Amino acid sequence: MILTKMNCMYKRLISALKETNNRWIYGKEISDESVENFLGTLALLYAAANVDEIDKTEQQVVALYKYNMKRALDRPDKKGLRDIFYGYSHMVNEIESMKHTIKLSEALEYFPHSESGVSPELKESLIELTSEVIDVDGKITKKEEEFRERLCIYIQKGYPAVKEIRKLEA
């Protein structure tokens, strides 16, 4: 009985060490939804950075997001997601060509158009990521506060809020 408990504990310890090792090598685990919403998230981060003109530190946060996504997709079990991700490469170039002019409403068009919007986990992630971009330069402008308020409208209402946000941006 004691030997069985020790084997069980040993297996859990090995499993935890493997996961820790994977995190060190590949970064944190990503979900299918994160990859499916990559373009929207990337566009959203550029829109957040562009609110008061993109500065170098904001650009670095966006670059780190892209790097972490690519790194997480290097996991051996993520081949299918990796194929989806790299299928987006031409769209990434499109988004990056607009990074100095993109507005929130334009960025939101890159998310899948569904009434329900995105999952609660992704909503939380979007708020965290945009906050990182907005907060990194150490100052919060009135435009950035308005951006956050408009993003909250999208978070609450989903894709139908894009029209409302477009009117607020005009």
PDB file of C-alpha atoms in Angstrom, residues 14-108:
ATOM      1  CA  ILE A  14       7.275  13.486 -12.915  1.00  0.00           C
ATOM      2  CA  SER A  15       4.180  14.854 -14.647  1.00  0.00           C
ATOM      3  CA  ALA A  16       4.562  18.224 -12.909  1.00  0.00           C
ATOM      4  CA  LEU A  17       8.253  18.370 -13.835  1.00  0.00           C
ATOM      5  CA  LYS A  18       7.453  17.596 -17.484  1.00  0.00           C
ATOM      6  CA  GLU A  19       4.852  20.382 -17.576  1.00  0.00           C
ATOM      7  CA  THR A  20       7.299  22.807 -15.947  1.00  0.00           C
ATOM      8  CA  ASN A  21       9.946  21.827 -18.478  1.00  0.00           C
ATOM      9  CA  ASN A  22       7.462  22.337 -21.343  1.00  0.00           C
ATOM     10  CA  ARG A  23       6.619  25.799 -19.967  1.00  0.00           C
ATOM     11  CA  TRP A  24      10.319  26.724 -19.886  1.00  0.00           C
ATOM     12  CA  ILE A  25      10.873  25.487 -23.417  1.00  0.00           C
ATOM     13  CA  TYR A  26       7.610  26.438 -25.134  1.00  0.00           C
ATOM     14  CA  GLY A  27       6.004  29.032 -22.896  1.00  0.00           C
ATOM     15  CA  LYS A  28       2.536  28.741 -21.458  1.00  0.00           C
ATOM     16  CA  GLU A  29      -0.091  26.428 -22.908  1.00  0.00           C
ATOM     17  CA  ILE A  30      -2.434  28.004 -25.451  1.00  0.00           C
ATOM     18  CA  SER A  31      -5.969  27.135 -26.407  1.00  0.00           C
ATOM     19  CA  ASP A  32      -7.560  26.588 -29.803  1.00  0.00           C
ATOM     20  CA  GLU A  33      -9.586  29.744 -29.202  1.00  0.00           C
ATOM     21  CA  SER A  34      -6.421  31.806 -28.650  1.00  0.00           C
ATOM     22  CA  VAL A  35      -5.099  30.745 -32.034  1.00  0.00           C
ATOM     23  CA  GLU A  36      -8.457  31.217 -33.776  1.00  0.00           C
ATOM     24  CA  ASN A  37      -8.595  34.755 -32.362  1.00  0.00           C
ATOM     25  CA  PHE A  38      -4.913  35.578 -32.938  1.00  0.00           C
ATOM     26  CA  LEU A  39      -5.559  38.030 -35.774  1.00  0.00           C
ATOM     27  CA  GLY A  40      -8.187  39.892 -33.788  1.00  0.00           C
ATOM     28  CA  THR A  41      -5.961  40.015 -30.725  1.00  0.00           C
ATOM     29  CA  LEU A  42      -2.977  41.248 -32.732  1.00  0.00           C
ATOM     30  CA  ALA A  43      -5.079  43.943 -34.411  1.00  0.00           C
ATOM     31  CA  LEU A  44      -6.535  44.916 -31.026  1.00  0.00           C
ATOM     32  CA  LEU A  45      -3.061  45.307 -29.514  1.00  0.00           C
ATOM     33  CA  TYR A  46      -1.955  47.510 -32.396  1.00  0.00           C
ATOM     34  CA  ALA A  47      -5.138  49.573 -32.028  1.00  0.00           C
ATOM     35  CA  ALA A  48      -4.425  49.992 -28.293  1.00  0.00           C
ATOM     36  CA  ALA A  49      -0.852  51.035 -29.043  1.00  0.00           C
ATOM     37  CA  ASN A  50      -1.992  53.402 -31.780  1.00  0.00           C
ATOM     38  CA  VAL A  51      -4.473  55.305 -29.601  1.00  0.00           C
ATOM     39  CA  ASP A  52      -1.821  57.879 -28.711  1.00  0.00           C
ATOM     40  CA  GLU A  53       0.744  56.949 -31.372  1.00  0.00           C
ATOM     41  CA  ILE A  54       2.755  53.767 -31.012  1.00  0.00           C
ATOM     42  CA  ASP A  55       5.827  54.134 -28.880  1.00  0.00           C
ATOM     43  CA  LYS A  56       8.774  51.744 -28.756  1.00  0.00           C
ATOM     44  CA  THR A  57       7.738  50.049 -25.502  1.00  0.00           C
ATOM     45  CA  GLU A  58       4.194  49.454 -26.765  1.00  0.00           C
ATOM     46  CA  GLN A  59       5.636  47.954 -29.951  1.00  0.00           C
ATOM     47  CA  GLN A  60       7.765  45.632 -27.801  1.00  0.00           C
ATOM     48  CA  VAL A  61       4.704  44.359 -25.898  1.00  0.00           C
ATOM     49  CA  VAL A  62       3.004  43.498 -29.210  1.00  0.00           C
ATOM     50  CA  ALA A  63       6.176  41.801 -30.478  1.00  0.00           C
ATOM     51  CA  LEU A  64       6.393  39.796 -27.243  1.00  0.00           C
ATOM     52  CA  TYR A  65       2.782  38.642 -27.693  1.00  0.00           C
ATOM     53  CA  LYS A  66       3.574  37.402 -31.212  1.00  0.00           C
ATOM     54  CA  TYR A  67       6.776  35.714 -30.034  1.00  0.00           C
ATOM     55  CA  ASN A  68       5.028  33.943 -27.151  1.00  0.00           C
ATOM     56  CA  MET A  69       2.299  32.683 -29.475  1.00  0.00           C
ATOM     57  CA  LYS A  70       4.841  31.262 -31.930  1.00  0.00           C
ATOM     58  CA  ARG A  71       6.824  29.723 -29.092  1.00  0.00           C
ATOM     59  CA  ALA A  72       3.744  28.042 -27.597  1.00  0.00           C
ATOM     60  CA  LEU A  73       2.852  26.608 -30.998  1.00  0.00           C
ATOM     61  CA  ASP A  74       6.211  24.852 -31.184  1.00  0.00           C
ATOM     62  CA  ARG A  75       4.871  22.230 -28.766  1.00  0.00           C
ATOM     63  CA  PRO A  76       4.840  18.833 -30.477  1.00  0.00           C
ATOM     64  CA  ASP A  77       1.089  18.403 -29.856  1.00  0.00           C
ATOM     65  CA  LYS A  78       0.152  21.718 -31.527  1.00  0.00           C
ATOM     66  CA  LYS A  79       0.741  20.865 -35.196  1.00  0.00           C
ATOM     67  CA  GLY A  80      -2.885  21.428 -36.181  1.00  0.00           C
ATOM     68  CA  LEU A  81      -2.973  24.812 -34.466  1.00  0.00           C
ATOM     69  CA  ARG A  82       0.419  25.684 -35.935  1.00  0.00           C
ATOM     70  CA  ASP A  83      -0.978  25.078 -39.427  1.00  0.00           C
ATOM     71  CA  ILE A  84      -3.933  27.380 -38.704  1.00  0.00           C
ATOM     72  CA  PHE A  85      -1.610  30.030 -37.268  1.00  0.00           C
ATOM     73  CA  TYR A  86       0.765  30.041 -40.222  1.00  0.00           C
ATOM     74  CA  GLY A  87      -2.205  30.137 -42.574  1.00  0.00           C
ATOM     75  CA  TYR A  88      -2.819  33.626 -41.164  1.00  0.00           C
ATOM     76  CA  SER A  89       0.606  34.980 -42.162  1.00  0.00           C
ATOM     77  CA  HIS A  90      -0.664  37.106 -45.070  1.00  0.00           C
ATOM     78  CA  MET A  91      -3.260  38.668 -42.767  1.00  0.00           C
ATOM     79  CA  VAL A  92      -0.565  39.474 -40.179  1.00  0.00           C
ATOM     80  CA  ASN A  93       1.244  41.497 -42.851  1.00  0.00           C
ATOM     81  CA  GLU A  94      -2.011  43.332 -43.613  1.00  0.00           C
ATOM     82  CA  ILE A  95      -2.544  44.197 -39.945  1.00  0.00           C
ATOM     83  CA  GLU A  96       1.056  45.298 -39.492  1.00  0.00           C
ATOM     84  CA  SER A  97       0.814  47.588 -42.519  1.00  0.00           C
ATOM     85  CA  MET A  98      -2.056  49.396 -40.728  1.00  0.00           C
ATOM     86  CA  LYS A  99      -0.509  49.458 -37.246  1.00  0.00           C
ATOM     87  CA  HIS A 100      -0.108  53.247 -37.241  1.00  0.00           C
ATOM     88  CA  THR A 101      -3.683  53.942 -38.336  1.00  0.00           C
ATOM     89  CA  ILE A 102      -5.849  51.069 -37.077  1.00  0.00           C
ATOM     90  CA  LYS A 103      -8.825  51.937 -34.893  1.00  0.00           C
ATOM     91  CA  LEU A 104     -10.592  49.732 -32.373  1.00  0.00           C
ATOM     92  CA  SER A 105     -13.606  49.144 -34.641  1.00  0.00           C
ATOM     93  CA  GLU A 106     -11.303  48.035 -37.473  1.00  0.00           C
ATOM     94  CA  ALA A 107      -9.378  45.719 -35.153  1.00  0.00           C
ATOM     95  CA  LEU A 108     -12.568  44.093 -33.903  1.00  0.00           C
TER      96      LEU A 108
END
